[in-house]
């Protein structure tokens, strides 16, 4: 099923993101974790893609497995910055063969060791190309605090608008820990004329190291309130997992209270985290508690 259709409906959706393994020896355990998450019946799931091509073949395998066994709509991610046109086109063919109808089209991070191909510079080029390759529902990434490489937010929104005009059907945000940053971004995006659905991405932080890593990569602001929580509970894994899930659930409740119907959760291949979020919000989302 096309995710674009779900995002147009006036109904709450909750979706989870998972990622493929880097090496084949981890494939079975990752597949098992993603299947467990799929068994919780999310509205859709997305499977990320290794920018350097390292895990790229596993994206299609995991996506098609989940789609077949659980009938959960799947978004397969695809990055382009370090790929040739030929490689991208073969990957798209394999997505088609596996019945994938939704693609999150990304540029990908520029590899530190240098690019191995120079066929694409921006996600908008990939999106334009995908539009000619089939009837996909196409998503794009957006950054409420601005993308790390962009020097000013006005330019970032200008390029985002160009990306939507290239053919994005919806946008999903990078994680944020302060909902006001999202509301402010949403206002600026709408003011610039971007009208497609914008799905907030929420990351439940379950370890101190995860926060450190995520912030280093994305530059996401950590509000004092959340920093105090991590300082207090970060050295106790069980407590940190519980309060991380609570903090994310609290963000989700606030988003829903402010009229946001579609929430994407960066569940990071952790079934306990997906389950924790769903159970905390079972009444709000109108779902049964998962045992
Ligand atoms: P773009 O939209 O191309 O933007 C990249 C930068 O270029 C921005 O600073 C933008 O302002 C600027 N820009 C855009 N167009 C122009 C232009 N015409 N002229 C000048 N500047 C321009 N990474 C992965 O490797 N695999 C994944 O599966 C993955 N999934 C993601 C999912 C989401 C929801 C998000 C938010 C990010 C994801 N990423 C993933 C990370 C993403 O690949 C990186 O953030 C990457 O650096 C930017 O990708 P993009 O598609 O947003 O790039």
mmCIF file of C-alpha atoms and ligand atoms in Angstrom:
data_model
loop_
_atom_site.group_PDB
_atom_site.id
_atom_site.type_symbol
_atom_site.label_atom_id
_atom_site.label_comp_id
_atom_site.label_asym_id
_atom_site.label_seq_id
_atom_site.Cartn_x
_atom_site.Cartn_y
_atom_site.Cartn_z
ATOM 1 C CA UNK A 1 0.000 0.000 0.000
ATOM 2 C CA UNK A 2 1.113 3.544 -0.684
ATOM 3 C CA UNK A 3 1.986 5.446 2.476
ATOM 4 C CA UNK A 4 0.941 8.722 0.774
ATOM 5 C CA UNK A 5 -2.650 7.533 0.958
ATOM 6 C CA UNK A 6 -2.418 6.868 4.710
ATOM 7 C CA UNK A 7 -0.886 10.279 5.315
ATOM 8 C CA UNK A 8 -3.834 11.976 3.636
ATOM 9 C CA UNK A 9 -6.359 10.270 5.922
ATOM 10 C CA UNK A 10 -7.663 12.018 8.998
ATOM 11 C CA UNK A 11 -6.534 9.227 11.300
ATOM 12 C CA UNK A 12 -3.621 8.841 13.717
ATOM 13 C CA UNK A 13 -0.745 6.778 12.381
ATOM 14 C CA UNK A 14 2.308 5.523 14.199
ATOM 15 C CA UNK A 15 5.210 4.095 12.239
ATOM 16 C CA UNK A 16 8.606 2.641 13.117
ATOM 17 C CA UNK A 17 12.001 2.870 11.489
ATOM 18 C CA UNK A 18 14.457 -0.025 11.434
ATOM 19 C CA UNK A 19 17.872 -0.436 9.867
ATOM 20 C CA UNK A 20 19.558 -3.319 8.036
ATOM 21 C CA UNK A 21 22.694 -5.051 9.367
ATOM 22 C CA UNK A 22 26.132 -3.947 8.194
ATOM 23 C CA UNK A 23 27.311 -7.542 7.726
ATOM 24 C CA UNK A 24 25.570 -10.768 6.692
ATOM 25 C CA UNK A 25 26.336 -12.574 9.983
ATOM 26 C CA UNK A 26 23.953 -10.137 11.732
ATOM 27 C CA UNK A 27 21.188 -10.528 9.140
ATOM 28 C CA UNK A 28 19.084 -13.151 10.957
ATOM 29 C CA UNK A 29 19.074 -11.370 14.318
ATOM 30 C CA UNK A 30 18.218 -8.024 12.710
ATOM 31 C CA UNK A 31 15.429 -9.597 10.659
ATOM 32 C CA UNK A 32 14.036 -11.202 13.801
ATOM 33 C CA UNK A 33 14.009 -7.859 15.658
ATOM 34 C CA UNK A 34 12.329 -6.055 12.751
ATOM 35 C CA UNK A 35 9.718 -8.826 12.475
ATOM 36 C CA UNK A 36 8.934 -8.489 16.166
ATOM 37 C CA UNK A 37 8.354 -4.761 15.633
ATOM 38 C CA UNK A 38 6.162 -5.493 12.588
ATOM 39 C CA UNK A 39 4.106 -7.924 14.694
ATOM 40 C CA UNK A 40 3.010 -4.940 16.857
ATOM 41 C CA UNK A 41 1.021 -3.769 13.859
ATOM 42 C CA UNK A 42 2.371 -0.287 13.145
ATOM 43 C CA UNK A 43 0.652 1.685 10.376
ATOM 44 C CA UNK A 44 3.822 1.444 8.315
ATOM 45 C CA UNK A 45 7.550 0.856 8.720
ATOM 46 C CA UNK A 46 10.630 2.200 7.025
ATOM 47 C CA UNK A 47 13.915 0.435 6.384
ATOM 48 C CA UNK A 48 17.020 2.602 6.103
ATOM 49 C CA UNK A 49 19.788 2.278 3.542
ATOM 50 C CA UNK A 50 23.580 2.297 3.952
ATOM 51 C CA UNK A 51 24.868 5.360 2.159
ATOM 52 C CA UNK A 52 28.101 3.733 0.999
ATOM 53 C CA UNK A 53 26.293 0.713 -0.450
ATOM 54 C CA UNK A 54 27.537 -1.494 2.437
ATOM 55 C CA UNK A 55 24.122 -2.618 3.640
ATOM 56 C CA UNK A 56 22.136 -1.673 0.563
ATOM 57 C CA UNK A 57 21.218 -5.179 -0.569
ATOM 58 C CA UNK A 58 19.760 -5.957 2.856
ATOM 59 C CA UNK A 59 17.301 -3.053 2.694
ATOM 60 C CA UNK A 60 15.258 -4.712 -0.056
ATOM 61 C CA UNK A 61 15.467 -8.127 1.623
ATOM 62 C CA UNK A 62 14.215 -6.885 4.986
ATOM 63 C CA UNK A 63 11.597 -4.626 3.410
ATOM 64 C CA UNK A 64 10.120 -7.370 1.236
ATOM 65 C CA UNK A 65 10.159 -9.911 4.084
ATOM 66 C CA UNK A 66 8.198 -7.616 6.396
ATOM 67 C CA UNK A 67 5.807 -6.617 3.664
ATOM 68 C CA UNK A 68 5.027 -10.220 2.711
ATOM 69 C CA UNK A 69 4.743 -11.701 6.180
ATOM 70 C CA UNK A 70 2.986 -8.871 8.038
ATOM 71 C CA UNK A 71 1.320 -6.949 5.216
ATOM 72 C CA UNK A 72 2.692 -3.786 6.820
ATOM 73 C CA UNK A 73 3.259 -1.011 4.251
ATOM 74 C CA UNK A 74 6.995 -0.464 3.876
ATOM 75 C CA UNK A 75 9.114 2.490 2.877
ATOM 76 C CA UNK A 76 12.525 1.445 1.573
ATOM 77 C CA UNK A 77 15.173 4.169 1.844
ATOM 78 C CA UNK A 78 17.592 4.894 -0.975
ATOM 79 C CA UNK A 79 20.599 7.224 -0.957
ATOM 80 C CA UNK A 80 22.430 8.469 -4.033
ATOM 81 C CA UNK A 81 25.489 10.575 -3.192
ATOM 82 C CA UNK A 82 27.984 7.767 -3.485
ATOM 83 C CA UNK A 83 26.236 5.746 -6.206
ATOM 84 C CA UNK A 84 26.294 5.685 -9.968
ATOM 85 C CA UNK A 85 23.076 6.136 -11.948
ATOM 86 C CA UNK A 86 23.393 2.535 -13.061
ATOM 87 C CA UNK A 87 23.574 1.258 -9.480
ATOM 88 C CA UNK A 88 20.589 3.368 -8.411
ATOM 89 C CA UNK A 89 18.572 2.146 -11.351
ATOM 90 C CA UNK A 90 19.364 -1.524 -10.494
ATOM 91 C CA UNK A 91 18.355 -0.928 -6.873
ATOM 92 C CA UNK A 92 15.079 0.642 -7.980
ATOM 93 C CA UNK A 93 14.443 -2.393 -10.191
ATOM 94 C CA UNK A 94 15.013 -4.696 -7.228
ATOM 95 C CA UNK A 95 12.592 -2.588 -5.138
ATOM 96 C CA UNK A 96 9.993 -2.927 -7.895
ATOM 97 C CA UNK A 97 10.529 -6.687 -8.117
ATOM 98 C CA UNK A 98 9.997 -6.913 -4.359
ATOM 99 C CA UNK A 99 6.706 -5.037 -4.576
ATOM 100 C CA UNK A 100 7.990 -1.901 -2.823
ATOM 101 C CA UNK A 101 5.796 1.101 -3.558
ATOM 102 C CA UNK A 102 7.266 3.687 -1.183
ATOM 103 C CA UNK A 103 10.786 5.115 -1.357
ATOM 104 C CA UNK A 104 12.441 7.586 1.028
ATOM 105 C CA UNK A 105 14.781 9.329 -1.412
ATOM 106 C CA UNK A 106 17.917 10.748 0.168
ATOM 107 C CA UNK A 107 21.219 12.213 -0.779
ATOM 108 C CA UNK A 108 23.038 10.464 2.084
ATOM 109 C CA UNK A 109 25.992 11.796 4.058
ATOM 110 C CA UNK A 110 29.090 12.556 2.039
ATOM 111 C CA UNK A 111 31.567 9.790 2.978
ATOM 112 C CA UNK A 112 34.600 11.069 4.942
ATOM 113 C CA UNK A 113 36.890 8.926 2.804
ATOM 114 C CA UNK A 114 35.507 10.613 -0.337
ATOM 115 C CA UNK A 115 32.787 9.789 -2.836
ATOM 116 C CA UNK A 116 33.143 6.828 -5.158
ATOM 117 C CA UNK A 117 30.746 8.343 -7.710
ATOM 118 C CA UNK A 118 29.656 11.856 -8.640
ATOM 119 C CA UNK A 119 26.416 11.254 -10.530
ATOM 120 C CA UNK A 120 24.229 12.967 -7.895
ATOM 121 C CA UNK A 121 24.726 16.030 -5.730
ATOM 122 C CA UNK A 122 21.346 16.421 -4.024
ATOM 123 C CA UNK A 123 18.322 14.306 -3.150
ATOM 124 C CA UNK A 124 16.158 16.388 -5.497
ATOM 125 C CA UNK A 125 18.056 14.895 -8.485
ATOM 126 C CA UNK A 126 17.239 11.370 -7.309
ATOM 127 C CA UNK A 127 13.610 12.327 -6.711
ATOM 128 C CA UNK A 128 13.240 13.754 -10.229
ATOM 129 C CA UNK A 129 14.654 10.514 -11.616
ATOM 130 C CA UNK A 130 12.419 8.276 -9.477
ATOM 131 C CA UNK A 131 9.397 10.134 -10.797
ATOM 132 C CA UNK A 132 10.230 8.801 -14.254
ATOM 133 C CA UNK A 133 10.839 5.224 -13.067
ATOM 134 C CA UNK A 134 7.480 4.174 -11.720
ATOM 135 C CA UNK A 135 4.483 5.084 -9.662
ATOM 136 C CA UNK A 136 6.279 5.358 -6.338
ATOM 137 C CA UNK A 137 5.124 7.305 -3.313
ATOM 138 C CA UNK A 138 8.261 9.350 -2.605
ATOM 139 C CA UNK A 139 9.373 10.731 0.754
ATOM 140 C CA UNK A 140 12.172 13.180 1.520
ATOM 141 C CA UNK A 141 14.089 14.163 4.647
ATOM 142 C CA UNK A 142 13.804 17.515 6.394
ATOM 143 C CA UNK A 143 15.556 19.141 9.307
ATOM 144 C CA UNK A 144 13.640 21.293 11.820
ATOM 145 C CA UNK A 145 16.932 22.726 13.131
ATOM 146 C CA UNK A 146 18.429 23.086 9.656
ATOM 147 C CA UNK A 147 20.652 20.499 7.935
ATOM 148 C CA UNK A 148 24.185 20.461 9.428
ATOM 149 C CA UNK A 149 25.766 21.572 6.150
ATOM 150 C CA UNK A 150 23.435 24.469 5.495
ATOM 151 C CA UNK A 151 24.634 27.805 6.794
ATOM 152 C CA UNK A 152 21.247 29.450 7.109
ATOM 153 C CA UNK A 153 17.751 28.183 7.707
ATOM 154 C CA UNK A 154 16.179 30.312 4.977
ATOM 155 C CA UNK A 155 18.338 28.577 2.333
ATOM 156 C CA UNK A 156 17.564 25.191 3.845
ATOM 157 C CA UNK A 157 13.818 25.839 3.464
ATOM 158 C CA UNK A 158 14.353 27.177 -0.070
ATOM 159 C CA UNK A 159 16.151 23.955 -1.072
ATOM 160 C CA UNK A 160 13.537 21.897 0.736
ATOM 161 C CA UNK A 161 10.825 23.550 -1.318
ATOM 162 C CA UNK A 162 12.777 22.738 -4.487
ATOM 163 C CA UNK A 163 13.009 19.133 -3.305
ATOM 164 C CA UNK A 164 9.247 18.940 -2.788
ATOM 165 C CA UNK A 165 8.699 20.483 -6.219
ATOM 166 C CA UNK A 166 10.950 17.783 -7.695
ATOM 167 C CA UNK A 167 8.308 15.258 -6.638
ATOM 168 C CA UNK A 168 8.286 14.553 -2.884
ATOM 169 C CA UNK A 169 4.906 13.351 -1.698
ATOM 170 C CA UNK A 170 5.743 13.737 1.991
ATOM 171 C CA UNK A 171 8.586 14.709 4.306
ATOM 172 C CA UNK A 172 9.875 13.092 7.481
ATOM 173 C CA UNK A 173 11.883 15.112 9.973
ATOM 174 C CA UNK A 174 15.140 14.392 11.651
ATOM 175 C CA UNK A 175 14.725 13.750 15.388
ATOM 176 C CA UNK A 176 14.212 16.680 17.760
ATOM 177 C CA UNK A 177 13.803 16.795 21.532
ATOM 178 C CA UNK A 178 11.942 20.085 21.785
ATOM 179 C CA UNK A 179 8.557 20.134 20.061
ATOM 180 C CA UNK A 180 8.596 23.934 19.796
ATOM 181 C CA UNK A 181 11.425 23.579 17.292
ATOM 182 C CA UNK A 182 9.161 21.359 15.175
ATOM 183 C CA UNK A 183 6.168 23.738 15.417
ATOM 184 C CA UNK A 184 8.366 26.649 14.398
ATOM 185 C CA UNK A 185 9.758 24.675 11.442
ATOM 186 C CA UNK A 186 6.273 23.581 10.379
ATOM 187 C CA UNK A 187 5.175 27.215 10.365
ATOM 188 C CA UNK A 188 8.163 28.250 8.234
ATOM 189 C CA UNK A 189 7.682 25.347 5.827
ATOM 190 C CA UNK A 190 3.990 26.116 5.352
ATOM 191 C CA UNK A 191 4.737 29.835 4.975
ATOM 192 C CA UNK A 192 7.194 29.013 2.176
ATOM 193 C CA UNK A 193 4.449 27.160 0.305
ATOM 194 C CA UNK A 194 5.345 23.552 1.203
ATOM 195 C CA UNK A 195 2.015 21.773 1.484
ATOM 196 C CA UNK A 196 2.896 18.038 1.581
ATOM 197 C CA UNK A 197 2.472 16.100 4.861
ATOM 198 C CA UNK A 198 5.395 16.623 7.261
ATOM 199 C CA UNK A 199 5.808 13.674 9.611
ATOM 200 C CA UNK A 200 7.757 14.349 12.830
ATOM 201 C CA UNK A 201 10.461 11.773 13.601
ATOM 202 C CA UNK A 202 10.797 10.969 17.305
ATOM 203 C CA UNK A 203 13.775 9.114 18.698
ATOM 204 C CA UNK A 204 13.384 7.454 22.092
ATOM 205 C CA UNK A 205 16.815 7.764 23.686
ATOM 206 C CA UNK A 206 17.594 4.681 25.735
ATOM 207 C CA UNK A 207 21.286 5.089 26.500
ATOM 208 C CA UNK A 208 23.606 7.981 27.262
ATOM 209 C CA UNK A 209 25.897 6.877 24.403
ATOM 210 C CA UNK A 210 23.002 6.921 21.923
ATOM 211 C CA UNK A 211 22.287 10.544 22.809
ATOM 212 C CA UNK A 212 25.952 11.489 22.434
ATOM 213 C CA UNK A 213 26.215 9.749 19.043
ATOM 214 C CA UNK A 214 22.945 11.119 17.675
ATOM 215 C CA UNK A 215 23.697 14.672 18.732
ATOM 216 C CA UNK A 216 27.232 14.510 17.310
ATOM 217 C CA UNK A 217 25.846 13.398 13.935
ATOM 218 C CA UNK A 218 22.869 15.715 13.681
ATOM 219 C CA UNK A 219 23.614 18.748 15.852
ATOM 220 C CA UNK A 220 20.174 18.341 17.477
ATOM 221 C CA UNK A 221 19.537 20.624 20.438
ATOM 222 C CA UNK A 222 19.162 18.890 23.820
ATOM 223 C CA UNK A 223 16.836 20.914 26.078
ATOM 224 C CA UNK A 224 17.921 21.381 29.713
ATOM 225 C CA UNK A 225 14.946 19.316 30.890
ATOM 226 C CA UNK A 226 16.066 16.317 28.856
ATOM 227 C CA UNK A 227 19.735 16.814 29.693
ATOM 228 C CA UNK A 228 18.857 16.650 33.414
ATOM 229 C CA UNK A 229 16.977 13.378 32.826
ATOM 230 C CA UNK A 230 19.955 11.837 31.019
ATOM 231 C CA UNK A 231 22.367 13.118 33.700
ATOM 232 C CA UNK A 232 20.252 11.544 36.419
ATOM 233 C CA UNK A 233 19.430 8.189 34.807
ATOM 234 C CA UNK A 234 22.042 7.765 32.051
ATOM 235 C CA UNK A 235 24.285 5.452 34.083
ATOM 236 C CA UNK A 236 21.517 2.977 34.839
ATOM 237 C CA UNK A 237 20.488 1.161 31.598
ATOM 238 C CA UNK A 238 17.037 -0.004 32.772
ATOM 239 C CA UNK A 239 16.071 3.377 34.194
ATOM 240 C CA UNK A 240 17.407 5.216 31.135
ATOM 241 C CA UNK A 241 15.382 2.988 28.797
ATOM 242 C CA UNK A 242 12.227 3.629 30.801
ATOM 243 C CA UNK A 243 12.631 7.405 31.064
ATOM 244 C CA UNK A 244 13.754 7.660 27.409
ATOM 245 C CA UNK A 245 10.548 5.959 26.307
ATOM 246 C CA UNK A 246 8.521 8.189 28.647
ATOM 247 C CA UNK A 247 10.141 11.347 27.281
ATOM 248 C CA UNK A 248 9.411 10.270 23.677
ATOM 249 C CA UNK A 249 5.823 9.296 24.588
ATOM 250 C CA UNK A 250 5.372 12.720 26.190
ATOM 251 C CA UNK A 251 6.603 14.407 22.982
ATOM 252 C CA UNK A 252 4.147 12.296 20.972
ATOM 253 C CA UNK A 253 1.206 13.187 23.227
ATOM 254 C CA UNK A 254 2.044 16.883 22.844
ATOM 255 C CA UNK A 255 2.273 16.527 19.036
ATOM 256 C CA UNK A 256 -1.093 14.779 18.868
ATOM 257 C CA UNK A 257 -2.637 17.396 21.176
ATOM 258 C CA UNK A 258 -1.411 20.031 18.726
ATOM 259 C CA UNK A 259 -3.095 18.413 15.743
ATOM 260 C CA UNK A 260 -0.263 16.278 14.357
ATOM 261 C CA UNK A 261 -1.745 12.962 13.212
ATOM 262 C CA UNK A 262 1.255 11.074 11.878
ATOM 263 C CA UNK A 263 4.237 10.152 14.027
ATOM 264 C CA UNK A 264 7.352 8.274 12.934
ATOM 265 C CA UNK A 265 9.406 6.631 15.690
ATOM 266 C CA UNK A 266 13.087 5.850 15.294
ATOM 267 C CA UNK A 267 12.774 2.501 17.039
ATOM 268 C CA UNK A 268 16.327 1.458 16.115
ATOM 269 C CA UNK A 269 15.649 -2.314 15.839
ATOM 270 C CA UNK A 270 14.559 -2.384 19.484
ATOM 271 C CA UNK A 271 11.236 -4.213 19.888
ATOM 272 C CA UNK A 272 11.097 -3.255 23.604
ATOM 273 C CA UNK A 273 11.234 0.393 22.661
ATOM 274 C CA UNK A 274 8.489 0.085 20.030
ATOM 275 C CA UNK A 275 6.373 -1.904 22.474
ATOM 276 C CA UNK A 276 7.010 0.600 25.290
ATOM 277 C CA UNK A 277 5.851 3.503 23.133
ATOM 278 C CA UNK A 278 2.714 1.659 21.969
ATOM 279 C CA UNK A 279 1.816 0.557 25.483
ATOM 280 C CA UNK A 280 2.267 4.027 26.965
ATOM 281 C CA UNK A 281 -0.030 5.420 24.288
ATOM 282 C CA UNK A 282 -2.468 2.536 23.883
ATOM 283 C CA UNK A 283 -5.545 4.564 24.882
ATOM 284 C CA UNK A 284 -4.425 7.652 22.931
ATOM 285 C CA UNK A 285 -3.760 5.586 19.806
ATOM 286 C CA UNK A 286 -6.744 3.296 20.339
ATOM 287 C CA UNK A 287 -4.595 0.127 20.331
ATOM 288 C CA UNK A 288 -4.498 -2.918 22.575
ATOM 289 C CA UNK A 289 -1.729 -3.342 25.111
ATOM 290 C CA UNK A 290 0.994 -5.659 23.771
ATOM 291 C CA UNK A 291 1.933 -8.490 26.164
HETATM 292 P P1 LIG B 1 19.488 16.988 0.454
HETATM 293 O O1 LIG B 1 18.031 17.242 0.484
HETATM 294 O O2 LIG B 1 20.131 16.826 -0.884
HETATM 295 O O3 LIG B 1 20.204 18.180 1.251
HETATM 296 C C1 LIG B 1 21.587 18.077 1.601
HETATM 297 C C2 LIG B 1 22.170 19.477 1.829
HETATM 298 O O4 LIG B 1 22.260 20.158 0.584
HETATM 299 C C3 LIG B 1 21.310 20.386 2.720
HETATM 300 O O5 LIG B 1 22.194 21.171 3.473
HETATM 301 C C4 LIG B 1 20.526 21.233 1.736
HETATM 302 O O6 LIG B 1 20.154 22.487 2.277
HETATM 303 C C5 LIG B 1 21.554 21.393 0.614
HETATM 304 N N1 LIG B 1 20.957 21.555 -0.726
HETATM 305 C C6 LIG B 1 19.923 20.888 -1.255
HETATM 306 N N2 LIG B 1 19.701 21.272 -2.527
HETATM 307 C C7 LIG B 1 20.663 22.211 -2.822
HETATM 308 C C8 LIG B 1 20.990 22.981 -3.971
HETATM 309 N N3 LIG B 1 20.272 22.889 -5.099
HETATM 310 N N4 LIG B 1 22.041 23.844 -3.910
HETATM 311 C C9 LIG B 1 22.783 23.955 -2.769
HETATM 312 N N5 LIG B 1 22.514 23.247 -1.630
HETATM 313 C C10 LIG B 1 21.474 22.393 -1.667
HETATM 314 N N6 LIG B 1 21.084 8.498 5.598
HETATM 315 C C11 LIG B 1 21.426 7.286 5.107
HETATM 316 O O7 LIG B 1 22.596 7.056 4.769
HETATM 317 N N7 LIG B 1 20.492 6.286 4.951
HETATM 318 C C12 LIG B 1 19.192 6.455 5.284
HETATM 319 O O8 LIG B 1 18.381 5.539 5.141
HETATM 320 C C13 LIG B 1 18.798 7.731 5.830
HETATM 321 N N8 LIG B 1 17.510 7.973 6.171
HETATM 322 C C14 LIG B 1 17.142 9.217 6.631
HETATM 323 C C15 LIG B 1 15.793 9.462 6.948
HETATM 324 C C16 LIG B 1 15.403 10.700 7.447
HETATM 325 C C17 LIG B 1 13.949 10.950 7.758
HETATM 326 C C18 LIG B 1 16.365 11.718 7.663
HETATM 327 C C19 LIG B 1 15.961 13.039 8.244
HETATM 328 C C20 LIG B 1 17.706 11.492 7.341
HETATM 329 C C21 LIG B 1 18.106 10.251 6.820
HETATM 330 N N9 LIG B 1 19.440 9.984 6.464
HETATM 331 C C22 LIG B 1 19.794 8.741 5.970
HETATM 332 C C23 LIG B 1 20.473 11.017 6.627
HETATM 333 C C24 LIG B 1 20.658 11.869 5.328
HETATM 334 O O9 LIG B 1 21.120 11.051 4.300
HETATM 335 C C25 LIG B 1 21.662 12.979 5.632
HETATM 336 O O10 LIG B 1 21.137 13.887 6.546
HETATM 337 C C26 LIG B 1 22.247 13.687 4.398
HETATM 338 O O11 LIG B 1 23.347 14.485 4.831
HETATM 339 C C27 LIG B 1 21.258 14.633 3.675
HETATM 340 O O12 LIG B 1 20.375 13.924 2.933
HETATM 341 P P2 LIG B 1 19.115 14.699 2.255
HETATM 342 O O13 LIG B 1 18.406 13.702 1.446
HETATM 343 O O14 LIG B 1 18.366 15.443 3.277
HETATM 344 O O15 LIG B 1 19.909 15.726 1.313
#
